[in-house]
Amino acid sequence: AKTNTKSPKILIIPRLIRPVNTNMEGEDDIPTPLINDDGEDDTTPAFIDMSSAVEVTVSPEEDVEPMEDDDEDDEELPTEAQDTTVEAPKEDVSKCTMSTHTDAIYAITSHYDPASSSFTIVSGGGDDTAYIHTLSSSYIPTSTKLSHAHTDSVSAVALNAPYVGNAGGGKVSPKLIGVGSYDGAIVLYNQETGEKVQVLEGPSDVECLCFHPKGGTVLLAGSIADGTVWMYHTPTSKCLQVFVGHEAGVTACSFTPDGKFALSASQDGTLRVWAPKTGLSRHVFRFNDTEAAALTCMGINGGVDGQLVICGSENGAAYVAHVGKKKVVATLRHAEVTPTGAGGMDVDGEEEVLTSSVEAVAFAPSAVNTNWCATGGMDGLLKIWDLTTCQCRQICSPKHNTTMEDATAPAEEEKTNDGGEGTGITRLQWHPTLPLIFTSSPDGAIRLYDVRNGQLVHSLSGHIDMINDMDIQFIMPENGVGGGKAMVVTASDDKCVKVFEVDVDMVLAQSQQQ
């Protein structure tokens, strides 16, 4: 298990560090075909100079002796009377369940190919294994355990299939699966055969993976242990750059939509912009000058030019920055830091405070509104922001009576500013064309909100424990009219991968009739 370095003056609600999910859209962002020295098309991004590839030697970490148990801590504490009420099991409305893992599942990704109607899912978890699952049109799964023998949790998975062919030209790179683990191994597999292609060694404790959006031939990997970010050329398995500068672990990494820069968010409270060709830091965004709070998540492709980046933080805020202008555009206060009310004091004799971490962020697609973004926190609230005013325009909550005043008021003993017990938000994803957002939660539910009025449109149940990761594939109508079908894939602490199907138009119609 990995723990974050936190200020002793803040009690942070526990969070699970998970890889960022980057879905880059827009045909307008695709550059002209890349031409090599022989005048032939090449799928390798233009910033890569293969002669400057870095030779990297990885030294094994020294064995660390486990801490001995303190006998004084083993004393039994008096317990309160336990509630023996048995909660009714939740109805499972999923289309299929894959129970191949033997421990909590931390990472998931998926891809739907409309040409072949094939649906591919990759999952990784605390049982030190990764699986590839393929679904038939009738939702019958076929699961295959990926062969590499990891010695620690699989924490990150990625597919380059969405980007294969995006670089232009006649060459098309193979479809690859990237699997990263806390044992430091990054393993590449052939998506179509499941065969191991290459093991890449580099950062310890791999936290996040991301393929380059132009062709999918370059892989970015971030370390939660040493704060480094590594970049590989997958056709040659060479390490191109090691980006060094963060003072704490990397929690999220990505390329900009145009593929020109690499991005990394860190527990040191900074967002760094890297130049892939030189390996140098192009800019460092320091969002909090007084006391840096760990960044937890990252969203890209915001604004009209796609150059906005948003990062969520453990201090209850989200920060929006423009990569090209090197400017912080907005600070969005999702949750206020408030006294606990219990009279507790920290080690410095000051009153303890409680804040709610922002665990999920995303910009609205251009088809919805280029000035909107969303934040989801462990307070259970989904907030929609207008970047033209930097004001919260809507609050969505499972509690139907939640108001703007309730959600922004400081917490009190009689009234809390959360969305309900266990309803924190772990992931969120916008519908590509409608003002709708799907969220996943520690209570095992997936919720669909209409962000125009804050209404809870639909809820999906089936998991019996926290959802750690979620990915959604949208199958849109051929005529482009309507909401289409959403294929929601989730990974949970209950050791299950589930797939839910949502007919968006139908649930909207049902919601309007109620």
XYZ file of C-alpha atoms in Angstrom, residues 54-315:
262
model
C 18.750 6.958 -23.331
C 20.450 3.776 -22.187
C 19.080 3.070 -18.707
C 20.459 0.702 -16.104
C 18.026 -0.218 -13.358
C 19.423 -1.338 -10.029
C 17.301 -3.643 -7.888
C 16.016 -2.058 -4.716
C 17.513 -3.187 -1.438
C 15.362 -5.468 0.631
C 13.572 -3.606 3.391
C 13.036 -5.382 6.679
C 9.373 -5.321 7.747
C 8.532 -3.288 10.812
C 7.982 -5.283 13.960
C 4.593 -5.099 15.584
C 4.308 -3.030 18.727
C 2.819 -5.213 21.416
C 1.391 -2.165 23.153
C -0.843 -1.502 20.157
C -2.310 -4.988 20.324
C -4.437 -4.267 23.381
C -8.114 -4.687 22.690
C -10.135 -1.504 22.882
C -13.679 -1.405 24.213
C -16.201 -1.610 21.420
C -19.660 -0.135 21.073
C -22.712 -2.253 20.481
C -22.745 -3.457 16.892
C -25.672 -2.984 14.549
C -26.703 -6.484 13.519
C -29.182 -5.317 10.906
C -28.587 -7.191 7.658
C -28.656 -4.879 4.654
C -30.669 -6.148 1.719
C -28.431 -7.139 -1.206
C -28.229 -4.612 -4.002
C -29.847 -5.566 -7.290
C -27.226 -6.376 -9.895
C -28.266 -4.689 -13.131
C -24.976 -5.304 -14.927
C -24.900 -7.125 -18.254
C -21.974 -9.313 -17.231
C -19.508 -9.854 -14.393
C -15.917 -11.059 -14.620
C -14.702 -12.604 -11.348
C -11.235 -13.696 -12.433
C -9.318 -11.556 -9.946
C -8.717 -12.766 -6.390
C -8.170 -9.343 -4.840
C -9.297 -5.744 -5.268
C -9.125 -4.381 -8.837
C -7.420 -1.018 -9.111
C -7.185 -0.197 -12.815
C -9.299 -0.719 -15.896
C -9.433 0.452 -19.488
C -11.531 -0.509 -22.497
C -11.930 -0.043 -26.232
C -14.827 -0.625 -28.603
C -14.084 -1.127 -32.299
C -17.213 -0.256 -34.326
C -15.789 -1.838 -37.477
C -15.603 -5.300 -35.909
C -18.031 -4.685 -33.009
C -15.289 -6.024 -30.707
C -15.189 -4.887 -27.095
C -11.877 -5.236 -25.224
C -11.309 -4.682 -21.504
C -8.038 -4.828 -19.558
C -7.970 -4.983 -15.757
C -5.263 -5.094 -13.075
C -5.373 -5.472 -9.329
C -4.001 -6.317 -5.931
C -3.570 -9.986 -6.820
C -0.500 -8.941 -8.879
C -2.200 -9.957 -12.125
C -3.710 -8.387 -15.238
C -6.418 -9.841 -17.475
C -7.695 -9.122 -20.953
C -11.437 -9.641 -21.385
C -13.248 -9.735 -24.705
C -17.026 -9.497 -24.928
C -19.323 -10.925 -27.567
C -22.318 -8.961 -28.844
C -24.440 -10.888 -26.316
C -22.098 -9.917 -23.440
C -20.494 -13.321 -23.052
C -16.962 -12.656 -21.720
C -13.751 -14.478 -22.510
C -11.012 -13.717 -19.975
C -7.306 -14.428 -20.404
C -4.678 -13.945 -17.716
C -1.716 -11.985 -19.046
C 1.447 -13.996 -18.634
C 3.963 -11.810 -16.797
C 4.491 -12.838 -13.153
C 4.291 -9.554 -11.245
C 5.446 -9.434 -7.631
C 3.270 -6.489 -6.568
C -0.068 -4.901 -7.400
C -0.927 -4.035 -10.996
C -1.712 -0.348 -10.700
C -2.018 0.945 -14.285
C -3.288 -0.358 -17.614
C -3.541 1.350 -21.015
C -4.465 0.604 -24.627
C -3.055 2.340 -27.696
C -5.935 1.145 -29.915
C -7.768 4.527 -29.846
C -4.675 6.183 -31.353
C -3.419 3.619 -33.865
C -3.463 5.209 -37.316
C -3.862 8.767 -35.997
C -0.347 9.758 -37.086
C -1.262 9.559 -40.759
C 0.666 7.888 -43.549
C 0.549 4.278 -44.649
C 2.208 2.686 -41.616
C 0.034 1.515 -38.741
C 1.535 0.464 -35.433
C 0.310 -2.745 -33.771
C -2.381 -2.599 -31.104
C -0.692 -2.846 -27.722
C -1.656 -3.299 -24.090
C 0.470 -1.537 -21.479
C 0.497 -2.945 -17.941
C 2.305 -1.200 -15.074
C 2.937 -2.538 -11.585
C 4.280 -1.452 -8.214
C 7.074 -3.972 -8.801
C 8.485 -1.526 -11.380
C 7.758 -3.627 -14.473
C 5.997 -2.219 -17.522
C 4.862 -5.017 -19.788
C 3.677 -4.663 -23.384
C 1.308 -7.229 -24.882
C -0.192 -7.707 -28.313
C -3.864 -6.825 -27.870
C -5.092 -9.218 -30.550
C -3.152 -12.301 -29.379
C -2.453 -11.514 -25.721
C 1.188 -12.504 -26.210
C 3.916 -10.708 -24.273
C 5.895 -8.361 -26.522
C 8.400 -6.696 -24.207
C 9.166 -5.929 -20.561
C 10.313 -2.343 -20.010
C 12.248 -1.554 -16.854
C 12.423 1.904 -15.433
C 10.482 3.644 -12.674
C 9.711 1.910 -9.410
C 6.079 1.713 -8.323
C 4.425 2.580 -11.642
C 1.318 4.644 -10.918
C 0.127 5.784 -14.347
C 0.515 4.977 -18.047
C -0.446 6.909 -21.168
C 0.096 6.305 -24.879
C 0.900 9.141 -27.276
C -2.242 10.323 -29.125
C -0.576 10.391 -32.528
C -0.061 6.779 -33.502
C 0.270 5.230 -30.048
C 3.973 4.367 -30.490
C 5.244 6.299 -27.468
C 4.422 5.370 -23.870
C 4.583 7.611 -20.812
C 4.925 6.145 -17.298
C 4.923 7.918 -13.924
C 6.257 6.697 -10.568
C 4.461 7.202 -7.264
C 7.696 6.333 -5.428
C 10.500 8.471 -6.882
C 8.550 11.152 -8.795
C 10.137 10.406 -12.167
C 8.360 10.160 -15.531
C 9.733 7.849 -18.228
C 9.057 7.931 -21.956
C 9.524 4.898 -24.212
C 9.458 4.227 -27.948
C 7.435 1.009 -28.115
C 8.581 -0.268 -31.554
C 12.199 -0.355 -30.343
C 11.523 -0.664 -26.568
C 14.031 2.146 -26.006
C 13.795 4.701 -23.217
C 13.737 8.108 -24.879
C 13.683 10.372 -21.822
C 13.551 10.320 -18.043
C 11.874 13.491 -16.773
C 13.263 14.426 -13.354
C 12.110 17.311 -11.166
C 9.167 16.332 -8.982
C 9.886 16.248 -5.262
C 7.224 13.609 -4.545
C 5.315 10.843 -6.311
C 3.597 11.291 -9.670
C -0.152 10.631 -9.493
C -1.137 11.290 -13.124
C 0.571 11.697 -16.491
C -0.524 12.453 -20.028
C 0.418 14.018 -23.333
C -1.222 17.218 -24.536
C -3.868 16.553 -27.223
C -1.514 17.765 -29.964
C 1.191 15.437 -28.661
C 3.783 18.198 -28.359
C 4.289 18.110 -24.590
C 4.146 15.646 -21.725
C 2.322 16.494 -18.493
C 2.647 15.159 -14.961
C 0.797 15.930 -11.715
C 2.440 15.152 -8.405
C 2.020 14.811 -4.674
C 4.409 17.762 -4.386
C 1.506 19.971 -5.506
C 2.917 20.859 -8.920
C 1.907 20.274 -12.518
C 4.918 20.056 -14.806
C 5.072 20.515 -18.563
C 7.906 18.598 -20.238
C 9.557 19.008 -23.642
C 9.808 15.445 -25.025
C 12.687 16.200 -27.390
C 15.029 17.710 -24.790
C 13.701 16.121 -21.617
C 13.652 19.513 -19.908
C 10.864 21.018 -17.839
C 9.157 23.666 -19.939
C 7.118 25.070 -17.068
C 6.146 24.294 -13.466
C 2.719 25.273 -12.179
C 2.797 25.763 -8.399
C -0.828 26.170 -7.442
C -0.519 26.884 -3.719
C 2.225 29.225 -2.549
C 1.553 28.847 1.177
C 1.297 25.094 1.679
C 1.472 22.656 -1.233
C -1.239 19.989 -1.263
C -0.917 16.779 -3.230
C -2.518 16.694 -6.670
C -4.728 13.637 -7.066
C -5.983 13.602 -10.659
C -5.731 15.381 -13.997
C -7.950 16.175 -16.986
C -6.834 17.524 -20.359
C -8.207 18.928 -23.618
C -10.051 21.900 -22.162
C -11.008 25.179 -23.782
C -11.417 26.097 -27.422
C -7.758 25.344 -28.207
C -7.552 22.177 -26.081
C -4.653 23.637 -24.062
C -6.360 23.793 -20.672
C -5.411 21.271 -17.979
C -7.307 20.727 -14.724
C -5.906 19.068 -11.584
C -7.751 18.006 -8.445
C -6.123 18.377 -5.044
C -6.285 16.887 -1.574
C -7.030 20.355 -0.179
